[in-house]
CSV table of C-alpha atoms and ligand atoms in Angstrom, one decimal:
chain,number,residue,atom,x,y,z
A,347,MET,CA,16.0,-48.0,27.2
A,348,SER,CA,12.3,-47.3,27.1
A,349,ASP,CA,10.9,-45.8,24.1
A,350,SER,CA,9.9,-42.1,25.4
A,351,LYS,CA,13.5,-42.2,26.9
A,352,ALA,CA,14.9,-42.8,23.0
A,353,SER,CA,12.7,-40.2,21.5
A,354,ASN,CA,14.2,-37.9,24.2
A,355,GLN,CA,17.2,-38.1,23.2
A,356,MET,CA,16.7,-37.9,19.6
A,357,TRP,CA,14.6,-34.4,20.2
A,358,GLY,CA,17.7,-33.4,22.3
A,359,GLY,CA,20.4,-34.2,19.6
A,360,ARG,CA,18.5,-32.7,16.3
A,361,PHE,CA,17.0,-29.7,18.4
A,362,ALA,CA,19.6,-27.8,20.3
A,363,SER,CA,17.0,-25.8,22.4
A,364,GLY,CA,14.1,-28.7,23.0
A,365,PRO,CA,10.5,-29.0,22.1
A,366,ALA,CA,10.3,-25.6,21.8
A,367,ALA,CA,12.0,-25.3,18.8
A,368,ILE,CA,9.6,-27.9,17.0
A,369,MET,CA,6.8,-26.2,18.1
A,370,GLU,CA,8.1,-22.7,17.0
A,371,ALA,CA,8.6,-24.2,13.3
A,372,ILE,CA,5.5,-26.0,13.0
A,373,ASN,CA,3.3,-23.1,14.5
A,374,ALA,CA,5.0,-20.0,12.5
A,375,SER,CA,3.7,-18.7,9.6
A,376,ILE,CA,6.0,-15.5,9.4
A,377,SER,CA,7.8,-16.9,6.5
A,378,PHE,CA,5.1,-17.1,3.9
A,379,ASP,CA,2.0,-15.1,5.7
A,380,ARG,CA,5.0,-11.6,5.5
A,381,LYS,CA,3.4,-11.2,2.1
A,382,LEU,CA,0.1,-10.1,3.9
A,383,TYR,CA,1.9,-7.2,5.4
A,384,ALA,CA,0.2,-4.4,3.2
A,385,GLN,CA,-3.3,-5.4,4.0
A,386,ASP,CA,-2.6,-6.4,7.7
A,387,ILE,CA,-1.8,-2.8,8.0
A,388,LYS,CA,-4.6,-1.4,5.6
A,389,GLY,CA,-6.7,-3.4,8.0
A,390,SER,CA,-5.1,-2.0,11.1
A,391,VAL,CA,-5.6,1.4,10.1
A,392,ALA,CA,-9.0,1.0,8.9
A,393,HIS,CA,-9.5,-0.5,12.5
A,394,SER,CA,-8.1,2.1,14.5
A,395,ARG,CA,-9.8,5.0,12.5
A,396,MET,CA,-13.1,3.3,13.3
A,397,LEU,CA,-12.2,2.8,16.8
A,398,ALA,CA,-11.6,6.5,17.3
A,399,ALA,CA,-14.4,7.5,15.3
A,400,THR,CA,-17.0,5.5,17.4
A,401,GLY,CA,-14.9,6.7,20.9
A,402,ILE,CA,-13.4,3.6,21.7
A,403,ILE,CA,-9.7,4.8,21.4
A,404,SER,CA,-9.1,8.5,21.5
A,405,ALA,CA,-7.9,10.6,18.8
A,406,GLY,CA,-4.7,11.1,19.9
A,407,ASP,CA,-3.9,7.5,20.7
A,408,GLN,CA,-5.1,6.8,16.9
A,409,ALA,CA,-2.6,9.4,15.1
A,410,GLU,CA,0.1,7.7,16.7
A,411,ILE,CA,-0.7,4.3,16.2
A,412,GLU,CA,-1.7,5.1,12.1
A,413,ARG,CA,2.1,7.2,12.3
A,414,GLY,CA,3.5,4.0,13.7
A,415,LEU,CA,1.8,1.9,11.2
A,416,ASN,CA,2.8,3.9,8.2
A,417,THR,CA,6.4,3.8,9.7
A,418,ILE,CA,6.5,0.0,9.8
A,419,LEU,CA,5.1,-0.1,6.2
A,420,SER,CA,8.0,1.8,5.1
A,421,GLU,CA,10.6,0.0,6.5
A,422,ILE,CA,9.0,-3.4,5.3
A,423,GLU,CA,9.3,-1.9,1.8
A,424,GLU,CA,12.5,-0.8,2.0
A,425,GLY,CA,13.6,-3.9,2.9
A,426,ARG,CA,14.9,-2.6,6.8
A,427,PHE,CA,12.2,-4.6,9.1
A,428,GLU,CA,13.3,-7.9,10.8
A,429,PHE,CA,10.5,-10.6,10.8
A,430,SER,CA,10.9,-12.7,13.8
A,431,ALA,CA,9.4,-16.3,13.9
A,432,LYS,CA,9.3,-16.4,17.7
A,433,LEU,CA,6.8,-13.6,16.9
A,434,GLU,CA,4.7,-15.9,15.0
A,435,ASP,CA,2.6,-14.3,12.2
A,436,ILE,CA,2.7,-10.9,10.3
A,437,HIS,CA,0.1,-10.0,12.9
A,438,MET,CA,2.3,-10.1,15.9
A,439,ASN,CA,5.3,-8.8,13.6
A,440,VAL,CA,3.6,-5.5,13.3
A,441,GLU,CA,2.3,-5.4,16.5
A,442,ALA,CA,5.4,-5.7,18.3
A,443,ARG,CA,7.2,-3.2,16.7
A,444,LEU,CA,4.5,-1.0,17.1
A,445,ALA,CA,4.8,-1.4,20.7
A,446,ALA,CA,8.5,-0.6,20.1
A,447,LEU,CA,7.9,2.3,17.9
A,448,ILE,CA,5.1,4.4,20.1
A,449,GLY,CA,4.9,2.5,23.5
A,450,THR,CA,1.4,1.8,25.4
A,451,ALA,CA,-1.0,3.2,22.9
A,452,ALA,CA,0.0,0.3,20.6
A,453,GLY,CA,-1.8,-1.8,23.1
A,454,ARG,CA,-5.0,-0.4,22.2
A,455,LEU,CA,-5.1,-1.1,18.3
A,456,HIS,CA,-6.0,-4.5,19.0
A,457,THR,CA,-9.4,-3.7,21.3
A,458,ALA,CA,-12.3,-5.2,19.5
A,459,ARG,CA,-10.5,-7.2,17.4
A,460,SER,CA,-8.9,-10.8,17.4
A,461,ARG,CA,-6.1,-12.6,14.9
A,462,ASN,CA,-9.2,-14.9,13.5
A,463,ASP,CA,-11.0,-11.8,11.8
A,464,GLN,CA,-7.7,-9.7,11.4
A,465,VAL,CA,-6.2,-12.7,9.3
A,466,ALA,CA,-9.6,-13.4,7.7
A,467,VAL,CA,-9.6,-9.7,6.5
A,468,ASP,CA,-6.0,-9.6,5.2
A,469,PHE,CA,-6.6,-12.6,3.2
A,470,ARG,CA,-9.8,-11.6,1.6
A,471,LEU,CA,-8.0,-8.4,0.3
A,472,TRP,CA,-5.1,-10.3,-0.9
A,473,VAL,CA,-7.2,-12.5,-2.7
A,474,LYS,CA,-9.4,-9.7,-3.9
A,475,ASP,CA,-5.9,-8.3,-5.2
A,476,GLU,CA,-5.2,-11.2,-7.0
A,477,LEU,CA,-8.5,-11.5,-8.6
A,478,PHE,CA,-8.1,-7.9,-10.3
A,479,ARG,CA,-4.4,-8.9,-11.3
A,480,LEU,CA,-6.3,-12.1,-13.0
A,481,ASP,CA,-9.0,-9.8,-14.6
A,482,ALA,CA,-6.7,-7.9,-16.4
A,483,ALA,CA,-4.6,-10.7,-17.6
A,484,LEU,CA,-7.3,-13.0,-18.7
A,485,THR,CA,-8.4,-10.2,-20.5
A,486,ALA,CA,-5.0,-9.6,-22.1
A,487,LEU,CA,-5.2,-13.3,-23.4
A,488,ILE,CA,-8.6,-13.3,-24.9
A,489,GLU,CA,-7.6,-10.0,-26.9
A,490,ALA,CA,-4.7,-11.9,-28.4
A,491,PHE,CA,-7.1,-14.6,-29.5
A,492,LEU,CA,-9.2,-12.4,-31.0
A,493,ASP,CA,-6.4,-10.6,-32.2
A,494,ARG,CA,-5.3,-13.8,-34.1
A,495,ALA,CA,-8.8,-15.1,-35.0
A,496,GLN,CA,-9.4,-11.8,-37.1
A,497,GLU,CA,-6.1,-12.7,-39.1
A,498,HIS,CA,-7.1,-16.1,-39.3
A,499,ALA,CA,-10.7,-15.8,-40.0
A,500,ALA,CA,-10.7,-17.8,-43.5
A,501,THR,CA,-7.4,-20.0,-42.8
A,502,VAL,CA,-8.7,-23.3,-43.2
A,503,MET,CA,-7.1,-26.1,-40.7
A,504,PRO,CA,-8.4,-29.9,-39.6
A,505,GLY,CA,-10.8,-30.0,-37.3
A,506,PHE,CA,-10.1,-32.9,-35.1
A,507,THR,CA,-12.3,-35.4,-32.9
A,508,HIS,CA,-10.1,-38.0,-31.5
A,509,LEU,CA,-7.2,-36.3,-32.5
A,510,GLN,CA,-8.3,-37.7,-36.1
A,511,THR,CA,-8.9,-35.4,-38.7
A,512,ALA,CA,-12.8,-34.5,-38.6
A,513,GLN,CA,-14.2,-31.9,-40.4
A,514,PRO,CA,-12.1,-29.0,-42.1
A,515,VAL,CA,-12.5,-25.7,-39.6
A,516,THR,CA,-11.1,-22.0,-39.8
A,517,PHE,CA,-8.1,-21.4,-37.6
A,518,GLY,CA,-9.8,-18.2,-36.6
A,519,HIS,CA,-12.8,-20.6,-35.3
A,520,HIS,CA,-10.6,-22.4,-33.5
A,521,CYS,CA,-8.8,-19.4,-31.8
A,522,MET,CA,-12.5,-18.4,-30.8
A,523,ALA,CA,-12.9,-21.8,-29.1
A,524,TYR,CA,-10.5,-20.7,-26.5
A,525,VAL,CA,-12.1,-17.3,-26.2
A,526,GLU,CA,-15.2,-18.8,-25.2
A,527,MET,CA,-13.4,-20.8,-22.3
A,528,PHE,CA,-11.0,-17.9,-21.2
A,529,SER,CA,-14.3,-15.7,-21.1
A,530,ARG,CA,-15.9,-17.8,-18.7
A,531,ASP,CA,-13.0,-18.0,-16.8
A,532,LEU,CA,-12.9,-14.2,-16.7
A,533,SER,CA,-16.6,-14.5,-15.6
A,534,ARG,CA,-16.2,-16.8,-12.7
A,535,VAL,CA,-13.3,-14.3,-11.5
A,536,ARG,CA,-15.9,-11.6,-11.5
A,537,ASP,CA,-18.7,-14.0,-9.8
A,538,ALA,CA,-15.8,-14.6,-7.2
A,539,LEU,CA,-15.0,-11.5,-6.8
A,540,ARG,CA,-19.1,-10.2,-6.2
A,541,ARG,CA,-19.3,-13.2,-3.6
A,542,MET,CA,-16.2,-12.4,-1.5
A,543,ASP,CA,-16.7,-8.8,-1.3
A,544,GLU,CA,-17.7,-9.0,1.9
A,545,SER,CA,-15.8,-7.8,5.1
A,546,PRO,CA,-15.1,-10.2,8.0
A,547,LEU,CA,-13.4,-7.7,10.2
A,548,GLY,CA,-15.3,-6.7,13.5
A,549,ALA,CA,-16.3,-10.6,13.9
A,550,ALA,CA,-13.5,-10.5,16.8
A,551,ALA,CA,-12.5,-14.3,18.1
A,552,LEU,CA,-15.7,-15.6,16.7
A,553,ALA,CA,-18.7,-14.2,18.8
A,554,GLY,CA,-18.9,-10.6,17.6
A,555,THR,CA,-18.1,-7.8,20.7
A,556,GLY,CA,-19.3,-5.7,23.1
A,557,PHE,CA,-17.7,-2.5,22.2
A,558,PRO,CA,-19.7,-0.1,20.1
A,559,ILE,CA,-18.0,-1.1,17.0
A,560,ASP,CA,-18.9,0.3,13.2
A,561,ARG,CA,-18.5,-2.3,10.9
A,562,HIS,CA,-19.9,-0.8,7.7
A,563,MET,CA,-17.3,1.9,8.5
A,564,THR,CA,-14.1,-0.5,8.1
A,565,ALA,CA,-16.2,-2.5,5.3
A,566,GLU,CA,-16.3,0.8,3.7
A,567,ALA,CA,-12.8,1.8,4.1
A,568,LEU,CA,-11.3,-1.5,3.1
A,569,GLY,CA,-13.5,-1.3,-0.1
A,570,PHE,CA,-15.7,-4.1,0.7
A,571,ARG,CA,-19.6,-3.6,-0.4
A,572,GLU,CA,-20.6,-4.4,3.1
A,573,PRO,CA,-19.9,-6.2,6.1
A,574,THR,CA,-20.4,-10.3,6.9
A,575,ARG,CA,-23.7,-10.9,8.7
A,576,ASN,CA,-22.5,-14.0,11.2
A,577,SER,CA,-19.4,-13.7,13.3
A,578,ILE,CA,-18.8,-17.2,13.5
A,579,ASP,CA,-18.9,-18.0,9.8
A,580,SER,CA,-16.6,-14.9,9.4
A,581,VAL,CA,-14.2,-16.2,11.3
A,582,SER,CA,-14.5,-20.0,9.8
A,583,ASP,CA,-15.1,-19.6,6.2
A,584,ARG,CA,-12.3,-19.9,3.6
A,585,ASP,CA,-14.6,-20.4,0.7
A,586,PHE,CA,-13.4,-17.2,-0.8
A,587,ALA,CA,-9.9,-19.4,-1.3
A,588,LEU,CA,-11.3,-22.2,-2.4
A,589,GLU,CA,-13.3,-20.7,-5.0
A,590,PHE,CA,-10.1,-18.6,-6.1
A,591,LEU,CA,-8.7,-22.3,-6.5
A,592,SER,CA,-11.2,-23.6,-8.0
A,593,LEU,CA,-11.4,-21.0,-10.8
A,594,ALA,CA,-7.7,-20.9,-11.1
A,595,ALA,CA,-7.5,-25.0,-11.6
A,596,ILE,CA,-10.4,-24.8,-14.4
A,597,CYS,CA,-8.4,-21.8,-15.9
A,598,ALA,CA,-5.0,-24.2,-15.5
A,599,THR,CA,-6.9,-26.8,-17.1
A,600,HIS,CA,-7.6,-24.8,-20.0
A,601,LEU,CA,-4.2,-23.2,-20.4
A,602,SER,CA,-3.0,-26.4,-20.0
A,603,ARG,CA,-5.1,-27.6,-23.0
A,604,LEU,CA,-4.0,-25.4,-25.3
A,605,ALA,CA,-0.3,-25.7,-24.3
A,606,GLU,CA,-1.0,-29.2,-25.4
A,607,GLU,CA,-2.2,-28.3,-29.1
A,608,ILE,CA,0.8,-25.6,-29.3
A,609,VAL,CA,3.2,-28.8,-28.5
A,610,ILE,CA,1.6,-31.1,-31.0
A,611,TRP,CA,1.2,-27.9,-33.7
A,612,SER,CA,4.5,-27.4,-33.6
A,613,THR,CA,6.1,-30.8,-34.1
A,614,PRO,CA,7.9,-30.9,-37.6
A,615,GLN,CA,5.1,-33.9,-38.4
A,616,PHE,CA,2.2,-30.8,-38.2
A,617,GLY,CA,4.2,-27.9,-38.6
A,618,PHE,CA,0.9,-25.6,-38.1
A,619,ILE,CA,2.8,-22.9,-36.0
A,620,ARG,CA,6.4,-22.1,-35.6
A,621,LEU,CA,7.0,-20.8,-32.0
A,622,SER,CA,8.9,-17.3,-31.6
A,623,ASP,CA,12.8,-17.8,-30.1
A,624,GLN,CA,11.4,-16.0,-27.5
A,625,PHE,CA,9.0,-19.1,-26.2
A,626,SER,CA,11.0,-22.0,-26.9
A,627,THR,CA,14.6,-23.6,-26.8
A,628,GLY,CA,17.3,-25.3,-28.5
A,629,SER,CA,18.7,-29.1,-27.4
A,630,SER,CA,22.4,-28.7,-26.2
A,631,ILE,CA,22.9,-32.0,-28.2
A,632,MET,CA,20.8,-32.1,-31.6
A,633,PRO,CA,21.1,-28.7,-33.6
A,634,GLN,CA,18.1,-28.7,-35.2
A,635,LYS,CA,15.6,-29.0,-32.4
A,636,LYS,CA,13.5,-26.1,-31.4
A,637,ASN,CA,11.6,-27.0,-28.3
A,638,PRO,CA,8.1,-26.1,-26.8
A,639,ASP,CA,9.4,-25.7,-23.2
A,640,ALA,CA,7.1,-22.8,-22.2
A,641,ALA,CA,4.1,-24.8,-23.7
A,642,GLU,CA,5.2,-27.9,-21.9
A,643,LEU,CA,5.9,-26.4,-18.5
A,644,VAL,CA,2.5,-24.7,-18.3
A,645,ARG,CA,1.0,-28.3,-18.9
A,646,ALA,CA,3.1,-29.4,-16.5
A,647,LYS,CA,2.1,-26.6,-13.7
A,648,THR,CA,-1.5,-27.1,-14.2
A,649,GLY,CA,-0.8,-30.0,-11.8
A,650,ARG,CA,0.5,-27.9,-9.2
A,651,VAL,CA,-2.6,-25.2,-9.1
A,652,ASN,CA,-4.7,-28.6,-9.4
A,653,GLY,CA,-2.7,-29.9,-6.3
A,654,HIS,CA,-3.7,-26.7,-4.6
A,655,LEU,CA,-7.4,-27.3,-4.3
A,656,ILE,CA,-7.4,-30.6,-3.4
A,657,GLY,CA,-4.9,-29.7,-0.8
A,658,LEU,CA,-7.3,-26.6,0.9
A,659,LEU,CA,-10.6,-28.4,0.4
A,660,THR,CA,-8.8,-31.6,2.4
A,661,VAL,CA,-7.7,-28.8,4.8
A,662,MET,CA,-11.2,-27.6,5.7
A,663,LYS,CA,-13.1,-30.9,5.0
A,664,GLY,CA,-14.3,-31.9,8.4
A,665,LEU,CA,-13.1,-28.7,10.4
A,666,PRO,CA,-15.8,-27.9,13.4
A,667,LEU,CA,-16.6,-23.7,13.5
A,668,ALA,CA,-15.1,-21.7,14.4
A,669,TYR,CA,-11.6,-20.8,14.0
A,670,SER,CA,-8.9,-23.6,14.0
A,671,LYS,CA,-5.4,-23.5,13.1
A,672,ASP,CA,-5.6,-25.7,10.7
A,673,MET,CA,-6.7,-23.0,8.8
A,674,GLN,CA,-3.1,-21.3,8.5
A,675,GLU,CA,-2.5,-23.9,5.9
A,676,ASP,CA,-4.8,-21.9,3.5
A,677,LYS,CA,-2.2,-19.4,2.5
A,678,GLU,CA,0.9,-21.0,0.9
A,679,ALA,CA,-1.5,-22.8,-1.5
A,680,VAL,CA,-3.4,-19.9,-2.6
A,681,PHE,CA,0.2,-17.8,-3.1
A,682,ASP,CA,1.7,-20.3,-4.8
A,683,ALA,CA,-1.1,-21.3,-7.1
A,684,ALA,CA,-1.6,-17.7,-7.7
A,685,GLU,CA,1.6,-17.0,-8.5
A,686,THR,CA,2.2,-20.1,-10.9
A,687,LEU,CA,-1.4,-18.8,-12.7
A,688,ASP,CA,-0.2,-15.3,-13.2
A,689,LEU,CA,3.3,-16.7,-14.9
A,690,MET,CA,0.9,-19.4,-17.1
A,691,VAL,CA,-1.0,-16.6,-18.7
A,692,ALA,CA,1.5,-14.3,-19.2
A,693,ALA,CA,3.6,-17.1,-21.1
A,694,MET,CA,0.8,-18.2,-23.1
A,695,THR,CA,-0.5,-14.7,-24.0
A,696,GLY,CA,3.2,-14.3,-25.1
A,697,MET,CA,3.2,-17.9,-27.0
A,698,VAL,CA,-0.2,-16.7,-28.9
A,699,ARG,CA,0.9,-13.4,-30.2
A,700,ASP,CA,4.1,-14.5,-31.3
A,701,MET,CA,3.8,-17.9,-32.7
A,702,GLY,CA,3.9,-18.0,-36.6
A,703,ILE,CA,1.0,-19.6,-38.6
A,704,ASN,CA,2.0,-21.9,-41.3
A,705,ALA,CA,-1.4,-21.9,-43.6
A,706,ALA,CA,-0.1,-24.0,-46.4
A,707,ALA,CA,0.6,-26.8,-44.1
A,708,MET,CA,-2.9,-26.4,-42.0
A,709,LYS,CA,-4.6,-26.3,-45.6
A,710,LYS,CA,-2.8,-29.6,-46.9
A,711,ALA,CA,-3.7,-31.1,-43.4
A,712,ALA,CA,-7.4,-29.9,-43.9
A,713,GLY,CA,-7.7,-31.3,-47.1
A,714,SER,CA,-6.2,-35.1,-46.2
A,715,GLY,CA,-8.2,-37.6,-44.3
A,716,TYR,CA,-11.8,-37.5,-46.4
A,717,SER,CA,-12.3,-34.6,-44.0
A,718,THR,CA,-15.3,-33.3,-46.9
A,719,ALA,CA,-16.8,-36.7,-46.7
A,720,THR,CA,-20.1,-35.3,-44.2
A,721,ASP,CA,-20.0,-32.7,-47.3
A,722,LEU,CA,-20.7,-34.7,-49.8
A,723,ALA,CA,-23.4,-36.8,-47.6
A,724,ASP,CA,-25.2,-33.4,-46.6
A,725,TRP,CA,-25.0,-32.6,-51.1
A,726,LEU,CA,-26.7,-35.8,-51.4
A,727,VAL,CA,-29.5,-34.9,-48.6
A,728,ARG,CA,-30.1,-31.5,-50.0
A,729,GLU,CA,-29.5,-31.7,-53.9
A,730,ALA,CA,-30.5,-35.2,-54.8
A,731,GLY,CA,-33.0,-35.7,-51.5
A,732,LEU,CA,-32.0,-39.0,-50.0
A,733,PRO,CA,-32.5,-39.7,-46.5
A,734,PHE,CA,-29.0,-39.0,-44.3
A,735,ARG,CA,-28.8,-42.4,-43.4
A,736,GLU,CA,-29.0,-43.4,-47.1
A,737,ALA,CA,-26.4,-40.3,-47.8
A,738,HIS,CA,-23.9,-41.6,-45.2
A,739,HIS,CA,-24.0,-45.1,-47.0
A,740,VAL,CA,-23.3,-43.8,-50.4
A,741,THR,CA,-20.5,-41.7,-49.2
A,742,GLY,CA,-18.8,-44.5,-47.2
A,743,ARG,CA,-18.5,-46.1,-50.3
A,744,ALA,CA,-17.2,-43.0,-52.1
A,745,VAL,CA,-14.4,-42.6,-49.2
A,746,ALA,CA,-13.7,-46.7,-49.8
A,747,LEU,CA,-12.7,-46.1,-53.4
A,748,ALA,CA,-11.1,-42.7,-52.9
A,749,GLU,CA,-9.0,-45.0,-50.2
A,750,LYS,CA,-8.4,-47.7,-52.6
A,751,LYS,CA,-7.1,-45.7,-55.3
A,752,GLY,CA,-5.1,-43.4,-52.8
A,753,VAL,CA,-6.6,-40.2,-53.7
A,754,ALA,CA,-8.9,-36.9,-52.2
A,755,LEU,CA,-12.5,-37.4,-52.4
A,756,ASP,CA,-12.7,-33.8,-54.8
A,757,ARG,CA,-10.2,-36.1,-57.1
A,758,LEU,CA,-12.5,-38.7,-58.3
A,759,SER,CA,-14.4,-38.3,-61.3
A,760,LEU,CA,-17.8,-37.7,-61.9
A,761,ALA,CA,-18.2,-41.2,-63.7
A,762,GLU,CA,-16.4,-43.1,-60.8
A,763,LEU,CA,-18.9,-41.3,-58.4
A,764,GLN,CA,-22.2,-41.8,-60.7
A,765,GLU,CA,-21.3,-45.4,-60.5
A,766,ILE,CA,-21.6,-45.5,-56.9
A,767,ASP,CA,-24.8,-43.1,-57.2
A,768,GLY,CA,-26.7,-41.9,-60.3
A,769,ARG,CA,-27.9,-39.2,-58.9
A,770,ILE,CA,-24.8,-37.4,-58.0
A,771,THR,CA,-24.4,-34.3,-60.6
A,772,ASP,CA,-21.3,-32.3,-61.7
A,773,ALA,CA,-22.5,-29.8,-59.1
A,774,VAL,CA,-21.1,-32.4,-56.2
A,775,PHE,CA,-17.4,-30.7,-56.9
A,776,GLY,CA,-18.7,-27.2,-55.1
A,777,VAL,CA,-18.9,-28.6,-51.9
A,778,LEU,CA,-16.0,-31.1,-52.0
A,779,SER,CA,-12.9,-28.6,-51.5
A,780,VAL,CA,-12.4,-27.6,-47.7
A,781,ASN,CA,-12.7,-23.9,-49.0
A,782,ALA,CA,-16.3,-24.6,-49.6
A,783,SER,CA,-17.0,-27.0,-46.6
A,784,VAL,CA,-15.8,-24.3,-44.2
A,785,LYS,CA,-17.8,-21.6,-46.2
A,786,SER,CA,-21.2,-23.4,-45.9
A,787,ARG,CA,-21.1,-24.0,-42.3
A,788,ALA,CA,-22.6,-20.6,-42.1
A,789,SER,CA,-24.8,-21.8,-38.8
A,790,PHE,CA,-24.8,-19.7,-36.3
A,791,GLY,CA,-21.6,-20.3,-34.3
A,792,GLY,CA,-20.3,-22.2,-37.1
A,793,THR,CA,-16.9,-22.3,-38.6
A,794,ALA,CA,-17.8,-20.0,-41.9
A,795,PRO,CA,-15.7,-17.1,-41.9
A,796,GLY,CA,-18.4,-14.6,-42.1
A,797,GLU,CA,-19.8,-16.3,-39.0
A,798,VAL,CA,-16.6,-16.6,-37.1
A,799,ARG,CA,-16.3,-12.9,-38.0
A,800,ARG,CA,-19.5,-12.3,-36.4
A,801,GLN,CA,-18.5,-13.9,-33.1
A,802,ILE,CA,-15.2,-11.5,-33.3
A,803,ARG,CA,-17.3,-8.2,-33.3
A,804,TYR,CA,-19.4,-9.7,-30.5
A,805,TRP,CA,-16.5,-10.4,-28.0
A,806,ARG,CA,-14.9,-7.5,-28.8
A,807,ALA,CA,-18.2,-5.2,-28.0
A,808,ARG,CA,-18.7,-6.9,-24.8
A,809,LEU,CA,-15.1,-7.2,-23.6
A,810,LYS,CA,-15.1,-3.6,-23.9
A,811,ARG,CA,-18.8,-3.1,-22.2
A,812,ASP,CA,-17.9,-5.5,-19.5
A,813,ALA,CA,-14.3,-3.7,-18.8
A,814,ARG,CA,-13.5,-3.2,-15.1
A,815,PRO,CA,-11.5,0.1,-14.2
A,816,ALA,CA,-8.4,-0.8,-13.3
A,817,LYS,CA,-8.8,-1.2,-9.3
A,818,ARG,CA,-5.5,-1.5,-6.5
A,819,SER,CA,-5.9,-1.5,-3.1
B,2333,LIG,N1,-1.3,-16.9,11.8
B,2333,LIG,C1,-2.6,-17.4,11.9
B,2333,LIG,C2,-3.5,-17.7,10.7
B,2333,LIG,O1,-2.8,-17.7,9.8
B,2333,LIG,C3,-3.3,-16.0,12.3
B,2333,LIG,C4,-4.6,-16.6,13.3
B,2333,LIG,C5,-4.4,-17.3,14.6
B,2333,LIG,N2,-5.6,-17.3,15.5
B,2333,LIG,C6,-5.6,-17.8,16.7
B,2333,LIG,N3,-6.4,-18.1,17.3
B,2333,LIG,N4,-4.5,-18.4,16.8
B,2333,LIG,O2,-4.4,-18.5,10.8
């Protein structure tokens, strides 16, 4: 038996209707691009109005088209619409239904348009909407952190490098680090919005059209700043999707770092925070356990979001201009990344708002591990005039002695300290406590409670100043 005969037999057995079924299965996108129905209908309404305004179709046909499109919108929203894989995608499903509803006038809607610019405009509108959702969600997360920072501007905790106790910081200061991170994410959302705010509609298949269309009119009707300037680029560009996935991946990565900290802080060994029942689960076998499942899932879902970025970059790399069907693979990545990220941000906002802070455990840990050693060295420089390198050496000897005796630095006696260096005086005990340590770090952006409060005021004012009015298309 020849190879080709064998494979035909395989096809025949697996797919009753032959190769056509396989073609339909690989070609159809309706199972996922139906998500674009509202954008698709909105785009078609705007296009039909422009066609009538420019005299390309009659006002009567336009009215019929718009009436039919509105009927389809209600049918879909009420779950009465029958999507068909035979009709490939959302564009053909809507157009076929329009023909069934209004007859020949439906055939005029696709004048001066192609599915290539149609899908580009639909998808841009969808991504824009997602960015508006993300804008609001990130703002809520930042506000949650600002509230926790204000509450704990003076609560001391250990600051870490290499996850080893480094220097005491305040919990408020640590929260404000996340305010900085998520504010950068928010600014990336707004930058991306500004760049993608151009309408590709009217680029047609790739070369533009001979009909006297008005692309400025459709751009304005759809809420875009202006039309795109090159018809070839308009139908081959997916930068807006890649930018969304890039900013989503960076944001997810920030969320996963926070998730990891929540996992660590909530262990009995650290005991810095208590997760609310709402965001933790019990164990089916160990009654004492309270697991940070939501945080762990945020940490894990980052893999999915980051994977989608690499996935679409790989789809787009090496694609010749202009449109290729490869680009249909852009949607599932973006839809799943968006849904996943929305959930991650919401879960984290809830956890940050709800978590109980164990200030006593944080303070105890802040004082361990010789976290004020740098304060001693700085004191020797400031008060005794030692060069920093020498102060570092003296402090190292003090730490070694404290370690040998099994006590904290501020538990060494003055006599013991003076034996190490005669220039040390009683005043040194004023900097060896964790509270004194954080209070002294009042450099701009430092951990001192007063400085943390200053940064909270700055971010509250800036958030208010830059707030965007809620927008829905
Ligand atoms: N479903 C297609 C997509 O998502 C629409 C564009 C089809 N264009 C084409 N020339 N076949 O990309």
